[in-house]
Coordinates of C-alpha atoms in Angstrom, one line a residue:
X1121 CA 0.4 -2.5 -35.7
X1122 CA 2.5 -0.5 -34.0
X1123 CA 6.6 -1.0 -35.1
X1124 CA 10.0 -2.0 -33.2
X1125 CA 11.4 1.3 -34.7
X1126 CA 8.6 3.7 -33.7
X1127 CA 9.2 3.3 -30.2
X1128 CA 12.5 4.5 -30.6
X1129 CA 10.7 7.8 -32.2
X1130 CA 8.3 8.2 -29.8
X1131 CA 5.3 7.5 -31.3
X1132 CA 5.1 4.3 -29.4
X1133 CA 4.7 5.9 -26.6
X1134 CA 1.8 8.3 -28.1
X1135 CA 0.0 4.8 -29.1
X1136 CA 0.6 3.5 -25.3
X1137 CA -0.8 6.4 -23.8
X1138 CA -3.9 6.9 -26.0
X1139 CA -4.2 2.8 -25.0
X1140 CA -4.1 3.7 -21.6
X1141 CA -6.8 6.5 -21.5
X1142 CA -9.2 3.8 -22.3
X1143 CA -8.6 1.3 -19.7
X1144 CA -10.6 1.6 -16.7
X1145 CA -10.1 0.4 -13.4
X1146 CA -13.7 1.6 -11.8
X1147 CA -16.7 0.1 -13.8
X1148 CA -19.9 1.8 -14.1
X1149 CA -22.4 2.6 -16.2
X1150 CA -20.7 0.3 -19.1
X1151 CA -24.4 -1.1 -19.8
X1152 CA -26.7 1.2 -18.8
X1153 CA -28.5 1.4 -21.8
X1154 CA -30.1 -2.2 -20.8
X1155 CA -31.1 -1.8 -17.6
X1156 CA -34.8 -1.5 -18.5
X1157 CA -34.7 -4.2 -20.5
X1158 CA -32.9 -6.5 -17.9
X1159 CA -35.3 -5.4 -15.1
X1160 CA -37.9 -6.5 -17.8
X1161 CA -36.5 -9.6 -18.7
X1162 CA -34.8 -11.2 -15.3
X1163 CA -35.3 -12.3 -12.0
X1164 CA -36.0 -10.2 -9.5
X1165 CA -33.3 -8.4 -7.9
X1166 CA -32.1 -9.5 -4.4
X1167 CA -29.9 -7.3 -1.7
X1168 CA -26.7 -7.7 0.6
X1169 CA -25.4 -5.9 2.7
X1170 CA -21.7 -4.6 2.6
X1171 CA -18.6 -7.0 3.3
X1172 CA -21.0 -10.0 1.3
X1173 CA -18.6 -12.2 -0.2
X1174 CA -20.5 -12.5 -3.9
X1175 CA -18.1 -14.7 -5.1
X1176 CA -15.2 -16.4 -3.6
X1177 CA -11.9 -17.5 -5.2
X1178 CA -11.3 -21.4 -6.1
X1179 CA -15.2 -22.0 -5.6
X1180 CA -17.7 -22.3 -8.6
X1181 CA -20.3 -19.5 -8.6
X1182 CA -23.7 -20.2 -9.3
X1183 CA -24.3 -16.7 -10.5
X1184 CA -23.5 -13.5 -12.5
X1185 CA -24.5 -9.8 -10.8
X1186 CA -25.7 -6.8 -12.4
X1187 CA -25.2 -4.5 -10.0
X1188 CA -28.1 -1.7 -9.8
X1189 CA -27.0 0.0 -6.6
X1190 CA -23.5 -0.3 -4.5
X1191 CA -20.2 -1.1 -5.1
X1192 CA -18.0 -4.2 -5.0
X1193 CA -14.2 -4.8 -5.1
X1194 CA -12.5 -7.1 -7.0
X1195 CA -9.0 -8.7 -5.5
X1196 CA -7.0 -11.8 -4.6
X1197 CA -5.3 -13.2 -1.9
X1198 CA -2.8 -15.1 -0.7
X1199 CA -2.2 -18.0 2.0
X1200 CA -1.1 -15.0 4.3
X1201 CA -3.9 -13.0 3.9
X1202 CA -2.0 -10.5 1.8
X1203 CA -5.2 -9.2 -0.5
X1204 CA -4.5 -7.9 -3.8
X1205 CA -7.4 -5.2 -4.9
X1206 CA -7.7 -5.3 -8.8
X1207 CA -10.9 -3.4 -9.1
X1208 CA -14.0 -1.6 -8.3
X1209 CA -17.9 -2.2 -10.0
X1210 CA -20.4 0.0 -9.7
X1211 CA -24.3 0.3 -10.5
X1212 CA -25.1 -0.8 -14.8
X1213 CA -21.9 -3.5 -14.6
X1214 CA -21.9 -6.7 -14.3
X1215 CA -19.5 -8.4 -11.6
X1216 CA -18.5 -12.4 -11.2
X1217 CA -17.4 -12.6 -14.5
X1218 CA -16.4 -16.0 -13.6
X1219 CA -20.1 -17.0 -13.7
X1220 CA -20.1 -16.7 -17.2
X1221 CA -18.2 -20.3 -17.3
X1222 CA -20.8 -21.5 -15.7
X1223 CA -19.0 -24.5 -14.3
X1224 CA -15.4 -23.3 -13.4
X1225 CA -14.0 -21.7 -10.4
X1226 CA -13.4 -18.4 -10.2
X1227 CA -9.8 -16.9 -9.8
X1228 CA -10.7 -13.7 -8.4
X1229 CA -12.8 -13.0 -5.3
X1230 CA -15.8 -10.8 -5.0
X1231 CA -17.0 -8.4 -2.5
X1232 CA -19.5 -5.7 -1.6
X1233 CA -18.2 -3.0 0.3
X1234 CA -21.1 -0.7 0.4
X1235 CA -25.2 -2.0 0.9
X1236 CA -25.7 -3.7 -3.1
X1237 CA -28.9 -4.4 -4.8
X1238 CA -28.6 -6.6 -8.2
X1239 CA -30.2 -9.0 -10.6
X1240 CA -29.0 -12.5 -10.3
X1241 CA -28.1 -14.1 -13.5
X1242 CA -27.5 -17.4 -14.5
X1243 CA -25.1 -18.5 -17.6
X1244 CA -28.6 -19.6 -19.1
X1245 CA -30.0 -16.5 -18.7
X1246 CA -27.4 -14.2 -20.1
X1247 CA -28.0 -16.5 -23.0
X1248 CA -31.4 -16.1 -23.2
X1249 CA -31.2 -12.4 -23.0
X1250 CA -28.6 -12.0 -25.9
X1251 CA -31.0 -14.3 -27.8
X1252 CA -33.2 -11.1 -27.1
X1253 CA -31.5 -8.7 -27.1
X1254 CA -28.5 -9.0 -29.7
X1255 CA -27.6 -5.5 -28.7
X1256 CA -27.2 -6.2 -25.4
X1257 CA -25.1 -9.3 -26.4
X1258 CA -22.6 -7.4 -28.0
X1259 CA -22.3 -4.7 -25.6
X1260 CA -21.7 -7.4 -22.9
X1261 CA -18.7 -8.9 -24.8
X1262 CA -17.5 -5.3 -25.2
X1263 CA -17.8 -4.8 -21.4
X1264 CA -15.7 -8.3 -21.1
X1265 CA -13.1 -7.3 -23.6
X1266 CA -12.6 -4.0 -21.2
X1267 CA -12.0 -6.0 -18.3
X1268 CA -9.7 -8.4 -20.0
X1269 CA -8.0 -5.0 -21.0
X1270 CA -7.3 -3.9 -17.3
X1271 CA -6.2 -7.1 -16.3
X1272 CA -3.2 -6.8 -19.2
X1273 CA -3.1 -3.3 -18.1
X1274 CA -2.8 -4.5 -14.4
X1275 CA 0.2 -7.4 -15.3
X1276 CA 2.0 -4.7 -17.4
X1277 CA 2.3 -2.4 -14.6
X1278 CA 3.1 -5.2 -12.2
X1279 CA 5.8 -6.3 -14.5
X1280 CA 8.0 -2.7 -13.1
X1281 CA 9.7 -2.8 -10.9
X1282 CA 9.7 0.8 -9.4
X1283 CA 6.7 0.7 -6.6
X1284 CA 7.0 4.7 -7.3
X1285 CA 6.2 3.9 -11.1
X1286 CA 3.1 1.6 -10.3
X1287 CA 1.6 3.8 -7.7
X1288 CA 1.9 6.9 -10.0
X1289 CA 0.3 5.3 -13.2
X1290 CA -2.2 3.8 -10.8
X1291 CA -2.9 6.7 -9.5
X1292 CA -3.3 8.7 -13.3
X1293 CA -5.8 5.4 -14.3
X1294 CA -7.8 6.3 -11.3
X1295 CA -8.5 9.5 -12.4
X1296 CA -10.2 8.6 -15.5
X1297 CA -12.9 7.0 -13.5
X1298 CA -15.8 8.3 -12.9
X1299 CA -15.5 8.8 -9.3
X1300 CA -12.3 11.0 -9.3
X1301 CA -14.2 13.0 -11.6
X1302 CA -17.5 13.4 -9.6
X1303 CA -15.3 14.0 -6.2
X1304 CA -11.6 15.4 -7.1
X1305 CA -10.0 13.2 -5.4
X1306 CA -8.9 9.7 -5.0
X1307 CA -10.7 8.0 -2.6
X1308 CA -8.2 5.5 -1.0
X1309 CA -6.3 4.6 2.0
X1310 CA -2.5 4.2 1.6
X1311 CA -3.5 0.4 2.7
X1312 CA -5.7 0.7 0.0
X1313 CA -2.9 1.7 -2.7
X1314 CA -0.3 -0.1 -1.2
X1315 CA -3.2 -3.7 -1.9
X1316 CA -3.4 -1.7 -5.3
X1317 CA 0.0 -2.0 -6.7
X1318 CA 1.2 -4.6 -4.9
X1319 CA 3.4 -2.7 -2.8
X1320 CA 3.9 -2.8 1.1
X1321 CA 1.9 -0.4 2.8
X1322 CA 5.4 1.6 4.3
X1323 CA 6.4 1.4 1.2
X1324 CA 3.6 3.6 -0.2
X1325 CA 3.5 5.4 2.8
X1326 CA 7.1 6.8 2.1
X1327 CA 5.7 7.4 -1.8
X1328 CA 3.3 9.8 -0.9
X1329 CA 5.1 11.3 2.1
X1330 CA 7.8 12.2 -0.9
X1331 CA 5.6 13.1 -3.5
X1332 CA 3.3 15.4 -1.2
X1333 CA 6.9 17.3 -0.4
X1334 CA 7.6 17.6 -4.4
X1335 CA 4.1 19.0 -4.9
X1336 CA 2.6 16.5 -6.7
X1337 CA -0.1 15.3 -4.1
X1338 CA -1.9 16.4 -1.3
X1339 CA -3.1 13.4 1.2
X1340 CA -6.1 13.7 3.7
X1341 CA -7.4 11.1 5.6
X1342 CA -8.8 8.5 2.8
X1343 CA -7.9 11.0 0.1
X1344 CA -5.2 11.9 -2.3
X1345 CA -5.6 15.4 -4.0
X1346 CA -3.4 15.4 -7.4
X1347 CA -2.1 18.9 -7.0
X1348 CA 0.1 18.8 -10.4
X1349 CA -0.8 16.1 -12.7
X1350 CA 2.3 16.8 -15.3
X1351 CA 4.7 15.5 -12.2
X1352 CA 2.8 12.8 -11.6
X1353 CA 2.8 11.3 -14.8
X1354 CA 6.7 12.2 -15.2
X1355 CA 6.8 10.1 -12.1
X1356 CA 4.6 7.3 -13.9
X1357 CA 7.2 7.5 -16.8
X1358 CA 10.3 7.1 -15.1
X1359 CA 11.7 3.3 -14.4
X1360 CA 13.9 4.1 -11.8
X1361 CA 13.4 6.9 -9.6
X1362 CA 16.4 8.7 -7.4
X1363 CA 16.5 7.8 -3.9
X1364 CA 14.7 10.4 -1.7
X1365 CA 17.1 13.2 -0.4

């Protein structure tokens, strides 16, 4: 446990960081190592094409998805149509994690954004297959427990006020994922990252505008090169940046 006097010392902030580095915001690949055995062991998978609502917020869904090709987005939404992007899943996760209930409506809505291919799966079935599989049954509570982990990472971060603050530690979480790492770059719109952090879309406009003149970034259409990640996460540190000159 860490202690109200080692934040004052630093090490605090040490034990925050290292908690950090293991959040993730793009899922993939967390269960991989069953993907034989659900192939083996499930119905057979089913397609959609991208922009397929696979589960919508305040309705029940009828299933769970593990996702063996695509991608889907994760995000709410309010009575303006103001959408609020909380995630991505990729092939080897599993998305509608509301399914697991079984009988309650989900929170959150989900969507495919590219062409998805996935194994429908029942409540029942998920507990047939850890009955089979106890391996797999822990490594699904595991993959839960990670994305109850972003979504405590995700209201910690919303809880600061500085949009500057959010849209760097975003930007330093999306990094870690596998994507930035396979391409260099983040992949996003500033509508994107302005849905991202909760932030208006001038407002992260004007972000990156001021962080591309300090160095920090580089923007492209639908990309945003980190040119000096040691300013970025100064920027992800700081609670209340200066106004722009």
């Amino acid at each position: 446990m860490i202690q109200k006097e080692d934040f004052f010392l630093g090490k605090g902030v040490e034990a925050m960081a290292e908690a950090t580095a293991a959040v993730s915001f793009i899922f993939a690949g967390e269960l991989a190592a069953h993907r034989a055995f659900l192939l083996a062991n499930s119905p057979p998978p089913v397609s959609f094409p991208a922009g397929t609502v696979l589960s919508r917020a305040s309705e029940i869904p009828a299933r769970v998805y593990y996702l063996l090709e695509g991608m889907t987005k994760v995000y709410t939404s309010n009575a303006e149509g103001y959408i609020r992007l909380l995630g991505y899943h990729q092939a080897d996760t599993i998305c509608v994690l509301d399914g697991l209930r079984g009988a309650s409506p989900s929170v959150v809505t989900i969507e495919s954004i590219t062409p998805v291919r996935a194994v429908p799966l029942t409540s029942e079935d998920l507990s047939r297959l850890g009955e089979l599989s106890p391996r797999f049954a822990v490594d699904l509570a595991y993959f839960v427990g990670d994305t109850l982990r972003l979504m405590c990472y995700d209201a910690e971060s919303q809880s600061i006020r500085d949009v500057g603050t959010r849209l760097a530690k975003f930007l330093l979480l999306y990094m870690g994922g596998p994507d930035y790492k396979r391409q260099g770059y983040v992949a996003m719109t500033q509508e994107n990252l302005a849905s991202a952090v909760n932030a208006s879309r001038v407002q992260v406009a004007r972000l990156c505008s001021r962080m591309q003149r300090e160095g920090v970034i580089r923007t492209r259409r639908g990309r945003v090169l980190i040119q000096n990640e040691e300013a970025l996460a100064r920027w992800a540190e700081e609670r209340s940046l200066p106004p722009p000159p």
